Short mmCIF file of C-alpha atoms in Angstrom, two decimals:
data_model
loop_
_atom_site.label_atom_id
_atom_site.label_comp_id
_atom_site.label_asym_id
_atom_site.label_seq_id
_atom_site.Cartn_x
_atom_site.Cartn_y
_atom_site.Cartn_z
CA UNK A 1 101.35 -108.48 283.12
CA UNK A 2 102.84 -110.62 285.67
CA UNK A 3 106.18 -112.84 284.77
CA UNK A 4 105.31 -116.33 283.31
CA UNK A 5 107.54 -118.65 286.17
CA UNK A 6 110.23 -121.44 284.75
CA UNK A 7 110.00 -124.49 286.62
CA UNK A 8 113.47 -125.23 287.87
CA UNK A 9 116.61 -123.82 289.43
CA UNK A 10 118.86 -125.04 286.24
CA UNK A 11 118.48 -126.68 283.09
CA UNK A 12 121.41 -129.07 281.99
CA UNK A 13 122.90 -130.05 278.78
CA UNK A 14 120.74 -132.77 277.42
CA UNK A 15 121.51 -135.28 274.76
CA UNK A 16 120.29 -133.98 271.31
CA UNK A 17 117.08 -134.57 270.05
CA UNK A 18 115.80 -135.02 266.36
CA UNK A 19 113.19 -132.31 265.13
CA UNK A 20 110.24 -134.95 265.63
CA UNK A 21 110.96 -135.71 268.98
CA UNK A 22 111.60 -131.92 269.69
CA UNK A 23 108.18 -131.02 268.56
CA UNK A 24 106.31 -134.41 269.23
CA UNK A 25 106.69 -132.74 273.11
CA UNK A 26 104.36 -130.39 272.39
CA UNK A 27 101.47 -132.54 272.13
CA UNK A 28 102.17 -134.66 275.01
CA UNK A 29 98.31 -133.97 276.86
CA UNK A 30 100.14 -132.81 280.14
CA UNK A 31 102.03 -129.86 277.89
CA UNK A 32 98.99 -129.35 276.00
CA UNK A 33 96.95 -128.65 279.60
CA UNK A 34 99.41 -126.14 280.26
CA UNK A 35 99.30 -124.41 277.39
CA UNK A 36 95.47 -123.84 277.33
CA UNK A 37 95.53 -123.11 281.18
CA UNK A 38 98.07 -120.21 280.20
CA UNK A 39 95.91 -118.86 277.98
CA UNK A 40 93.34 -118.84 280.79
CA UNK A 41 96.22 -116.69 283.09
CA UNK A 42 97.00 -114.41 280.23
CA UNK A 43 93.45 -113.47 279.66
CA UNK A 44 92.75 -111.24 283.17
CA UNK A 45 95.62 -109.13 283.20
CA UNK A 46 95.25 -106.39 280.97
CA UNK A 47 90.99 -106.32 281.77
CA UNK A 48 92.32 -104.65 284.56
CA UNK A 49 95.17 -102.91 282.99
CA UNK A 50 95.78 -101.60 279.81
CA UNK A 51 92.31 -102.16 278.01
CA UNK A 52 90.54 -100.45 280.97
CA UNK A 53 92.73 -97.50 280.51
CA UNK A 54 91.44 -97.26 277.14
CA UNK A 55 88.27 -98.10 278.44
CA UNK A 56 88.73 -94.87 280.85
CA UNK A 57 90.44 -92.26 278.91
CA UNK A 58 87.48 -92.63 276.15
CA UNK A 59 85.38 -92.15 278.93
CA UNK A 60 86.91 -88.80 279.71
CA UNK A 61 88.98 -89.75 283.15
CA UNK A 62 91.72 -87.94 283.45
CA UNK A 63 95.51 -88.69 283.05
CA UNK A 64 95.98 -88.58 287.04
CA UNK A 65 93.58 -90.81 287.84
CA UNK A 66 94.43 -93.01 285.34
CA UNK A 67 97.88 -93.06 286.47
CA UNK A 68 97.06 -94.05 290.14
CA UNK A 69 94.79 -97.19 288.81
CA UNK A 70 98.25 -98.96 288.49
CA UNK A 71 97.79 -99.50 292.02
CA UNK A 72 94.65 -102.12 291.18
CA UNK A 73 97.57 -104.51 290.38
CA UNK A 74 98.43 -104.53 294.29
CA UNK A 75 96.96 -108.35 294.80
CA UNK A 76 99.53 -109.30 291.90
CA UNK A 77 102.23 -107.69 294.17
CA UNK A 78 100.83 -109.13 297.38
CA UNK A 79 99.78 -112.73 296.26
CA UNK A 80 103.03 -114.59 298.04
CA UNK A 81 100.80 -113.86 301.31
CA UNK A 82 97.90 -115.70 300.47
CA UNK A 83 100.11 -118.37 298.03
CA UNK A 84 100.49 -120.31 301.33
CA UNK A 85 96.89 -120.83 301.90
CA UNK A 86 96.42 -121.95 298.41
CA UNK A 87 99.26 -124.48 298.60
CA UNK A 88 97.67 -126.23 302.06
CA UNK A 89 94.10 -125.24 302.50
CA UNK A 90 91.17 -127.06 300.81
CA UNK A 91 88.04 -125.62 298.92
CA UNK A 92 84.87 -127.06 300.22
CA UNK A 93 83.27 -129.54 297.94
CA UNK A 94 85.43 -128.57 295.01
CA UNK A 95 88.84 -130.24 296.45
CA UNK A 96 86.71 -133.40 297.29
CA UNK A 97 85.38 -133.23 293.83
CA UNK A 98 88.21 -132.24 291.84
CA UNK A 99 91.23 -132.60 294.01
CA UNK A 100 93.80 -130.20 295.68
CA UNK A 101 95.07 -128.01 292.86
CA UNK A 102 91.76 -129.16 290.12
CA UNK A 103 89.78 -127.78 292.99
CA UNK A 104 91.35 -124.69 293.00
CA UNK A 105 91.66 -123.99 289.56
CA UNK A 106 87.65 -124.47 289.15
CA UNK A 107 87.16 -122.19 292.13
CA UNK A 108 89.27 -119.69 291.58
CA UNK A 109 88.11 -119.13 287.50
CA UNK A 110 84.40 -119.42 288.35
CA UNK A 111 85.52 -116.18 291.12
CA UNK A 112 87.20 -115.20 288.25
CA UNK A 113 84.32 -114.92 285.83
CA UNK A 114 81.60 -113.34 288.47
CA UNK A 115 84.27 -110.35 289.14
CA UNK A 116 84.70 -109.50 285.26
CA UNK A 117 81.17 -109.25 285.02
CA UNK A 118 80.42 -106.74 287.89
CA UNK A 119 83.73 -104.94 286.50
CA UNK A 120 81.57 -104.89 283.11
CA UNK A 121 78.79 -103.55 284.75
CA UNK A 122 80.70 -100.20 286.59
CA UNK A 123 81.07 -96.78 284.55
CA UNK A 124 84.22 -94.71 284.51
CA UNK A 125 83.04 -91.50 283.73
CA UNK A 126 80.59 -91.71 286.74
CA UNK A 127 82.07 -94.35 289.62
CA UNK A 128 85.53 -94.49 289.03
CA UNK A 129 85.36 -96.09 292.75
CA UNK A 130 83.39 -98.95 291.80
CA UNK A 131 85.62 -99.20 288.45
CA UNK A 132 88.58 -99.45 291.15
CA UNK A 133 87.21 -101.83 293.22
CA UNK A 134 85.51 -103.88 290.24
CA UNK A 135 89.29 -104.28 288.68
CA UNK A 136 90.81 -104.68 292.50
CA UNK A 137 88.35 -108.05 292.32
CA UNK A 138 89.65 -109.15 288.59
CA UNK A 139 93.14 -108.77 289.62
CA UNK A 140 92.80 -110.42 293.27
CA UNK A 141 91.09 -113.57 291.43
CA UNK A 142 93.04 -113.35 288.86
CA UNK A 143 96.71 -113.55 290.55
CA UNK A 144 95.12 -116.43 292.95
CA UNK A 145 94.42 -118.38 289.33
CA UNK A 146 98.20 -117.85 288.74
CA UNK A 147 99.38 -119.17 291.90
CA UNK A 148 97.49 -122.10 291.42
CA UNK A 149 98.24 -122.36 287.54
CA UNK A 150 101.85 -122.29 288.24
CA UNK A 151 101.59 -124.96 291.16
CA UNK A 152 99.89 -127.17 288.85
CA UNK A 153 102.34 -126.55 285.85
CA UNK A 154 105.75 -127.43 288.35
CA UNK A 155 103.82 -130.63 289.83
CA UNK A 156 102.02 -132.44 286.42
CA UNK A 157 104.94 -132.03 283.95
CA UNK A 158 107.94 -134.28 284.08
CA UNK A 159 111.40 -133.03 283.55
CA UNK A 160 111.79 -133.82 280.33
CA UNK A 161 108.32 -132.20 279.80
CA UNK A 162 109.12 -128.57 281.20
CA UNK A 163 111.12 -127.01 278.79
CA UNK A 164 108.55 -127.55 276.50
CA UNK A 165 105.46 -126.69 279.03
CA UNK A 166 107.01 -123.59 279.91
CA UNK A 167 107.43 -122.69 276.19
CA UNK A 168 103.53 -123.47 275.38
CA UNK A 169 102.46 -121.59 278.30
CA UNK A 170 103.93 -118.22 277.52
CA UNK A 171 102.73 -118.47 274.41
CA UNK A 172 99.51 -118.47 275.22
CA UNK A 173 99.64 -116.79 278.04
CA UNK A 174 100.84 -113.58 275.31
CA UNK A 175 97.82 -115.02 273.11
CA UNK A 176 95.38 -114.81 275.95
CA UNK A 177 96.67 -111.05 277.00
CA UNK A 178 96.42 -110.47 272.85
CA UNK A 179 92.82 -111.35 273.11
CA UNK A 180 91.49 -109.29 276.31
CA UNK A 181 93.50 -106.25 274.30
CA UNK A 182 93.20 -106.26 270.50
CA UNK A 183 90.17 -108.61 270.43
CA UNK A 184 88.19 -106.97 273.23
CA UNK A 185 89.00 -103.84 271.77
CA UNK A 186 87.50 -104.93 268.18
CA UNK A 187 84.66 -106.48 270.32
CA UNK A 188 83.98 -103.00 271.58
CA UNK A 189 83.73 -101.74 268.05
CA UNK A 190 81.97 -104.50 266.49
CA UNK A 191 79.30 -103.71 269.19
CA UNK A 192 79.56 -99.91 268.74
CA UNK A 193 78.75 -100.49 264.92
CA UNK A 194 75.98 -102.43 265.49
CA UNK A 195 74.61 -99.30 267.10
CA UNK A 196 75.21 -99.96 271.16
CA UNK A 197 75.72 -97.30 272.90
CA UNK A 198 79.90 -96.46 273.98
CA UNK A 199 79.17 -97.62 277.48
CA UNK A 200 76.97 -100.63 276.74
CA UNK A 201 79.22 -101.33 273.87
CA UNK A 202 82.03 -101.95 276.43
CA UNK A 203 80.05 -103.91 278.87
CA UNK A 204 79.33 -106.51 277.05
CA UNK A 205 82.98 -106.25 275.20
CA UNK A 206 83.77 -107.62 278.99
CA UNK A 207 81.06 -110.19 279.17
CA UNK A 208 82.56 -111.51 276.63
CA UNK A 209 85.83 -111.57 277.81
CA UNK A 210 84.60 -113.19 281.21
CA UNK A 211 82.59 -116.21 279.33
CA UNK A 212 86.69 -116.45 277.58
CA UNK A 213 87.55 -117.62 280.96
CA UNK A 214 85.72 -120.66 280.91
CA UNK A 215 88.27 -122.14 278.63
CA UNK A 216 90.59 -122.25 281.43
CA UNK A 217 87.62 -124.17 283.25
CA UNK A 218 87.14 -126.87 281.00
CA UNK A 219 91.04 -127.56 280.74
CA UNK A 220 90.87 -127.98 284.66
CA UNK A 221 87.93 -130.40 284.52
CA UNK A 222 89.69 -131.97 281.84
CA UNK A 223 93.20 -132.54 283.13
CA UNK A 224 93.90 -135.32 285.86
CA UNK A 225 95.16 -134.24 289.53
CA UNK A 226 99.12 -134.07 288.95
CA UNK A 227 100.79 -136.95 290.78
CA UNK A 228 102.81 -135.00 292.92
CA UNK A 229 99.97 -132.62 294.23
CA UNK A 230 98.17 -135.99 295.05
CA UNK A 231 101.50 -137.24 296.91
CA UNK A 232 102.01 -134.24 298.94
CA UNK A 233 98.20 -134.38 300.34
CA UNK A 234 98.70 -137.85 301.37
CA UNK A 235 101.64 -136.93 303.51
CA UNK A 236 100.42 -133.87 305.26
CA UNK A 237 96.62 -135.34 305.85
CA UNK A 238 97.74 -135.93 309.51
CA UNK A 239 98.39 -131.77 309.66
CA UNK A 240 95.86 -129.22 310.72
CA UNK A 241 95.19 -126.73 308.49
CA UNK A 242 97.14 -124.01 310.45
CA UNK A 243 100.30 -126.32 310.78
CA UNK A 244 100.59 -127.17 306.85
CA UNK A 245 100.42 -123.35 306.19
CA UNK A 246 102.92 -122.68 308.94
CA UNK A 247 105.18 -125.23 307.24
CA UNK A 248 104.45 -124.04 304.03
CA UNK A 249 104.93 -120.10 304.54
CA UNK A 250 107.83 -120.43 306.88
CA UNK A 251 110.02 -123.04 304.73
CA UNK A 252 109.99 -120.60 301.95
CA UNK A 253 110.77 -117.10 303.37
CA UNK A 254 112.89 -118.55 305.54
CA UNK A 255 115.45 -120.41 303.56
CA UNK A 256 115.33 -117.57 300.51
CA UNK A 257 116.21 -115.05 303.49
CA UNK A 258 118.92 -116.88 304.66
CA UNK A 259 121.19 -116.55 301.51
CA UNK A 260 123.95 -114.10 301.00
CA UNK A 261 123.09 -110.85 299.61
CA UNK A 262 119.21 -111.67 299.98
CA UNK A 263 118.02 -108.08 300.22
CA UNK A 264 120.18 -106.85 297.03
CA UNK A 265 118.66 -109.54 295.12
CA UNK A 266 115.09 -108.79 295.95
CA UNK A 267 115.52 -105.48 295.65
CA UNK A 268 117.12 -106.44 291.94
CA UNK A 269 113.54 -108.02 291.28
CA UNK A 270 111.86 -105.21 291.99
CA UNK A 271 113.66 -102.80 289.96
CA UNK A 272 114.67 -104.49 286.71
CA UNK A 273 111.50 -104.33 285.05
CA UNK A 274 110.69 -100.88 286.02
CA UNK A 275 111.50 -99.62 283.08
CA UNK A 276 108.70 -101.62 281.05
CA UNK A 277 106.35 -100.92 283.78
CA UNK A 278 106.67 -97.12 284.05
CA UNK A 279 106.39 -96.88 280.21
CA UNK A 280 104.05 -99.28 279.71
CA UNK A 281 101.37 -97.49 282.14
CA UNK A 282 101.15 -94.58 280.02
CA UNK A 283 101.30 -96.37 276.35
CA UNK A 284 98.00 -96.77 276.41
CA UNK A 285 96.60 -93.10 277.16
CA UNK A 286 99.70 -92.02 274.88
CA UNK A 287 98.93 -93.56 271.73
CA UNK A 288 95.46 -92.22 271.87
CA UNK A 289 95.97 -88.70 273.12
CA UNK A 290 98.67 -88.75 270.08
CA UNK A 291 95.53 -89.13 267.76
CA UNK A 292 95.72 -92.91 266.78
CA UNK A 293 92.48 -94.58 266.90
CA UNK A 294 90.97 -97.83 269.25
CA UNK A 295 91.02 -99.75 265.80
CA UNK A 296 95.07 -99.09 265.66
CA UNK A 297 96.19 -99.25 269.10
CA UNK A 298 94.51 -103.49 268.56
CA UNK A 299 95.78 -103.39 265.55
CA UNK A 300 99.07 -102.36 266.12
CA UNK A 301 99.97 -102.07 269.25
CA UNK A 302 98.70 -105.53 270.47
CA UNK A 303 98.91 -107.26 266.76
CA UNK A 304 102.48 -106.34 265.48
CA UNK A 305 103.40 -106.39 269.25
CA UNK A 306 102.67 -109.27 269.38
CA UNK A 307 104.85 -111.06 266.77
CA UNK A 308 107.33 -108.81 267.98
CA UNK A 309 107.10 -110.20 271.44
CA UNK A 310 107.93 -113.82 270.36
CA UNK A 311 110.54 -112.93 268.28
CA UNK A 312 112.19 -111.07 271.32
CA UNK A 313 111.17 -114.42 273.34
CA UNK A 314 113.35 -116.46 271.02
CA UNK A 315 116.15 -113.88 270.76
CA UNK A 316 116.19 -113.50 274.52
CA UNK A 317 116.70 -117.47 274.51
CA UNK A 318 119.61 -117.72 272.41
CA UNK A 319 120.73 -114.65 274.05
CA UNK A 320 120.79 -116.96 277.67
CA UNK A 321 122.11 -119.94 276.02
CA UNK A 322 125.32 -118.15 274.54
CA UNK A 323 126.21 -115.83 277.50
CA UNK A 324 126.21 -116.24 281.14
CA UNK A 325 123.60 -115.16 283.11
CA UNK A 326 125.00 -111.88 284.55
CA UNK A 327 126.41 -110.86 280.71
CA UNK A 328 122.82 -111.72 279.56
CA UNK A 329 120.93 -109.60 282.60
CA UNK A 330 123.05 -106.50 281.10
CA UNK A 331 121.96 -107.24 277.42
CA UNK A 332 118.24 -107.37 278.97
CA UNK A 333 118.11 -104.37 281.02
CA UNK A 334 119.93 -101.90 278.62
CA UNK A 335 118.20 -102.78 275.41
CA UNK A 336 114.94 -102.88 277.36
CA UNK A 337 115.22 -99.21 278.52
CA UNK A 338 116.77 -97.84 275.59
CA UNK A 339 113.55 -98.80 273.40
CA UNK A 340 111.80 -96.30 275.47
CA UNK A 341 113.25 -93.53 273.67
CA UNK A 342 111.56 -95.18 270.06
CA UNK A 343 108.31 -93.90 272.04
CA UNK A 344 110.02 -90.22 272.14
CA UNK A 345 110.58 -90.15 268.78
CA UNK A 346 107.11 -91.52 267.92
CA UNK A 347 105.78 -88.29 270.16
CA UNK A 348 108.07 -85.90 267.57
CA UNK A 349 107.00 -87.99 264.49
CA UNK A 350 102.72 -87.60 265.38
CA UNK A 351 99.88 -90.05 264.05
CA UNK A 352 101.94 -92.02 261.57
CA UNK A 353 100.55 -95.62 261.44
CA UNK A 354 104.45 -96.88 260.40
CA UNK A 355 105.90 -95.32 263.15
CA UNK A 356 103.92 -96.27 265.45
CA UNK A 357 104.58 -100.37 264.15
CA UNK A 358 108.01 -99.04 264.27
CA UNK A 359 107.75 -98.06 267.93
CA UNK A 360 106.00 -100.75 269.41
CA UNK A 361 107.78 -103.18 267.72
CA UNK A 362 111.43 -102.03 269.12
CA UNK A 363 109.96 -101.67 272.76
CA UNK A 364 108.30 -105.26 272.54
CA UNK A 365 110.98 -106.96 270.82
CA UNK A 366 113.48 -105.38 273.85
CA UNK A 367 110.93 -105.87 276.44
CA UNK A 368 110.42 -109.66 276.01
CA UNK A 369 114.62 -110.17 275.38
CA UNK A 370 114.49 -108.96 279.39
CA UNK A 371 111.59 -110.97 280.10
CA UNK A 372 113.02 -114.24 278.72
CA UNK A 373 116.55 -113.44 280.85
CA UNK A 374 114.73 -112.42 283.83
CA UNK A 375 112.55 -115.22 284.13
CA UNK A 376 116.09 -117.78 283.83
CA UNK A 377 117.05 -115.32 286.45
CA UNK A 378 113.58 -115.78 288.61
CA UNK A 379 114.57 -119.67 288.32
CA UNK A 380 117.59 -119.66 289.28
CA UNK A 381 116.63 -118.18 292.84
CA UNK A 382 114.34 -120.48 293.37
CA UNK A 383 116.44 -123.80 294.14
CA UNK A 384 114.32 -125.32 296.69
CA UNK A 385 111.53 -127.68 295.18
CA UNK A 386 110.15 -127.92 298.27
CA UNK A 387 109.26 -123.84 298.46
CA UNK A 388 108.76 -123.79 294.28
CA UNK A 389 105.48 -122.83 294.26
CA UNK A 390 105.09 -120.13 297.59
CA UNK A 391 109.46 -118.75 296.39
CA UNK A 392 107.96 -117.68 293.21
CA UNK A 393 104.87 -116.16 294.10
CA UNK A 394 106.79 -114.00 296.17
CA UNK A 395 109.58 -113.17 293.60
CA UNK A 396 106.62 -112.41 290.93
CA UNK A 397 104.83 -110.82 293.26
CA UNK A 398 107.85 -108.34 294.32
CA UNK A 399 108.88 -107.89 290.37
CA UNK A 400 105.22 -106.73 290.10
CA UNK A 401 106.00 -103.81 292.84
CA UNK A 402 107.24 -101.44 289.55
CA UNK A 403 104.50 -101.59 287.70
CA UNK A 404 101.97 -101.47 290.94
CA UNK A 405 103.49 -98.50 292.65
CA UNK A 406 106.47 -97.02 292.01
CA UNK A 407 105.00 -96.75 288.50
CA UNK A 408 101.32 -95.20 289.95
CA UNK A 409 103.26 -91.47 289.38
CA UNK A 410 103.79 -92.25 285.87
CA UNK A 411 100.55 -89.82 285.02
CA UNK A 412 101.39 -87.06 286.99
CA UNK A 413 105.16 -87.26 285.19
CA UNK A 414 103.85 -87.30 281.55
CA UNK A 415 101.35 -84.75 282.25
CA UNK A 416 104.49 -82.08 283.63
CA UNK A 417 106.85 -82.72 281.25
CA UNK A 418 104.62 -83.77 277.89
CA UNK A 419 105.28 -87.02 276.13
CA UNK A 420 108.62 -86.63 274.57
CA UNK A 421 110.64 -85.83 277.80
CA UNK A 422 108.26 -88.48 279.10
CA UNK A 423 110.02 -91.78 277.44
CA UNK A 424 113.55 -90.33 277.89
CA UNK A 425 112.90 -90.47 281.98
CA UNK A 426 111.50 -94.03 281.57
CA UNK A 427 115.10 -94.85 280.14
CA UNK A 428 116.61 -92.99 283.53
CA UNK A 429 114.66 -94.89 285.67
CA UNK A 430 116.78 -98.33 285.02
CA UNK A 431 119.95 -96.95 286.31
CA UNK A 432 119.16 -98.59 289.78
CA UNK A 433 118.21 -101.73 288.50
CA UNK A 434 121.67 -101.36 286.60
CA UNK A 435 123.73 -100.61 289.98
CA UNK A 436 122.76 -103.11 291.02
CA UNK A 437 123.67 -105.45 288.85
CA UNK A 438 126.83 -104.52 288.90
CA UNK A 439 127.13 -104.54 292.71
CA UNK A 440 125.80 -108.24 293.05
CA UNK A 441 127.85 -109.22 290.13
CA UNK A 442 130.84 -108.06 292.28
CA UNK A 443 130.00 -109.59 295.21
CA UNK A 444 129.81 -113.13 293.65
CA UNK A 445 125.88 -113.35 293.33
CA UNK A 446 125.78 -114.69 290.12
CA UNK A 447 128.43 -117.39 290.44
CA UNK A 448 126.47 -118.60 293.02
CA UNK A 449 123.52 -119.57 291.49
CA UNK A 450 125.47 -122.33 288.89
CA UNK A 451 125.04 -122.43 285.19
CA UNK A 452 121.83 -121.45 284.08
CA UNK A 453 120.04 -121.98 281.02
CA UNK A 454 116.20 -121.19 279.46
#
């Protein structure tokens, strides 16, 4: 999964608010927008993740080639290269019919929906190429829908709006990753019962999942063009194309380059959630080489994970709010990795359905405390509002470098040293991430940045 983005540098002290008002936000249309249109960017992510490793494995591919499809995720890694195009170029006939990011959003998801279905239509166990480059598609289309998502999200909600935007659309952007896992899985089966054949069973399983999609779609055609988007097109109309990317690209490298320490702190981005990402290539092929069924992994897995997820999201909150952001970036990364060794244990314990719930919930409750820091982290870097949208498909795109590549080995390590030994090394991988944290919190980093809150 890639990072859900926050939407500014800092978030003040406000006055209080009574409980009404406090949840009367959430129905405001422009919130509402967002949360349905995080749904839609939830949705992709694992079709070319961790349900096509299930997808795989019951096909019979093996745990080394299984391992190197982390490197599908690339355009999720690369996307800051192309996020400049999306932020100045227009789409033929759908910007003049829908507007500069509307026009996007509609192009992009119908790209979207045409990839998942030729993904639907490869076979693993005979063209794991085409599988590859079927997924390659879902995930390029998929991270250009994010870039776009999160332009929109930054430009139509107003201040006091974003708080509770960015709240709806990680919700449902864990909702719509809940439903291309747990529910495509039980699609699968539901087919499969019916008497479909395994490998037709889990095409249309995906056609389904691509027809999801156009959910996202009808948000875009029914939301309005966000004010802002509408204002910056009016004042670069005068530009040629190649000029309002130059601007664009260059603004936003530039002037995150320039800062003190830039290189540690990118380098922090990549690593931190390495961890997650090492472990969480091989959870898939684990739970069922350990003997637990499709029906479970949904079940469990992505259904008690799930809850366990939001609870994490709210403890990582009040974990931001009560300690600084450096204290709260050491809470993240060393409860994160320690879950890992839950997994080892599980691998000791077997096929027991409680331990499993145990497991997953300890590593997803951990997980998303990190997630919820590291995205107030993500924010806080990104202090320019005229580089919002290009700064943080850069910084996503570099946190998703761990799960793209360095993570790729992660087959070829669980298949030397077996399962249990496995989950301990994911726990040794975050001592860089953890140097480093300590060197930048020397040096003043953190301080830097101002008071940050979720």
């Amino acid at each position: 999964m890639t990072a859900p983005d926050a939407t500014s540098s800092a978030v003040t002290a406000a006055p209080a608010t009574s409980w009404r008002e406090s949840l009367a936000v959430y129905l405001q249309p422009r919130v509402l927008i967002v949360l349905f249109l995080g749904f839609s960017s939830g949705l992709p992510l694992a079709l070319s993740g961790s349900t096509l490793l299930v997808w795989m494995r019951e096909a019979g591919v093996d745990l080394k080639t299984i391992g190197l499809f982390a490197l599908v995720g690339t355009p999720y890694t690369l996307k800051f290269l192309w996020a400049p195009l999306v932020d100045a170029l227009h789409v033929p006939l759908f910007t003049r019919a829908f507007g500069r990011r509307r026009g996007w959003l509609v192009f992009s998801q119908l790209l979207l929906i045409v990839s998942i279905v030729l993904l639907a239509l490869t076979d693993p166990a005979r063209s794991p190429f085409y599988v590859a480059l079927g997924a390659l598609l879902v995930a390029t289309t998929s991270s250009t829908q994010d870039i776009v998502v999160d332009a929109f999200r930054v430009e139509s909600l107003a201040e006091s709006e974003q708080a509770a935007g960015m709240a709806a659309y990680v919700a449902a952007y864990r909702i719509g990753m809940l439903v291309s896992t747990a529910g495509a899985l039980f699609i699968v089966s539901g087919f499969e019962g019916t008497g479909i054949p395994r490998q037709s069973a889990w095409m249309w399983g995906y056609v389904v999942m691509a027809a999801m999609v156009l959910i996202g779609t009808i948000t875009a055609l029914v939301a309005t063009e966000p004010e802002q988007s509408m204002r910056a097109e009016a004042a670069t109309q005068e530009e040629s194309a190649f000029t309002r990317v130059l601007h664009a690209a260059i603004g936003a490298f530039s002037e995150f380059l320039s800062r003190k320490d830039a290189l540690a702190a990118l380098s922090f981005v990549v690593l931190f959630k390495f961890t997650d990402a090492f472990s969480g290539t091989m959870t898939a092929p684990f739970v069922i080489d350990l003997g637990f069924t499709r029906n479970d992994y949904a079940a469990i897995v992505k259904g008690v994970g799930l809850a366990a997820t939001l609870i994490g999201g709210f403890a990582g909150g009040f974990v931001a709010r009560r300690y600084s952001l450096a204290t709260s970036l050491w809470i993240g990364g060393v409860v994160q990795a320690l879950a890992n060794l839950s997994f080892s244990w599980l691998a000791v314990v077997g096929t027991n359905q409680w331990a499993l719930a145990l497991a997953i919930c300890a590593e997803n409750f951990t997980s998303a405390i990190g997630t919820v820091i590291f995205v107030a982290y993500l924010s806080a870097l990104c202090q320019n509002p005229l580089h919002t949208a290009t700064q943080y498909a850069l910084l996503t795109a570099l946190a998703a470098v761990g799960r793209t590549y360095l993570s790729s080995g992660a087959g070829y390590v669980a298949e030397t040293t077996g399962w249990a030994l496995f989950f301990v090394i994911c726990v040794l991988v975050a001592i860089p991430s953890l140097v480093l944290l300590a060197w930048l919190q020397r040096r003043g980093h953190f301080e830097a940045l101002g008071p940050v809150r979720v």
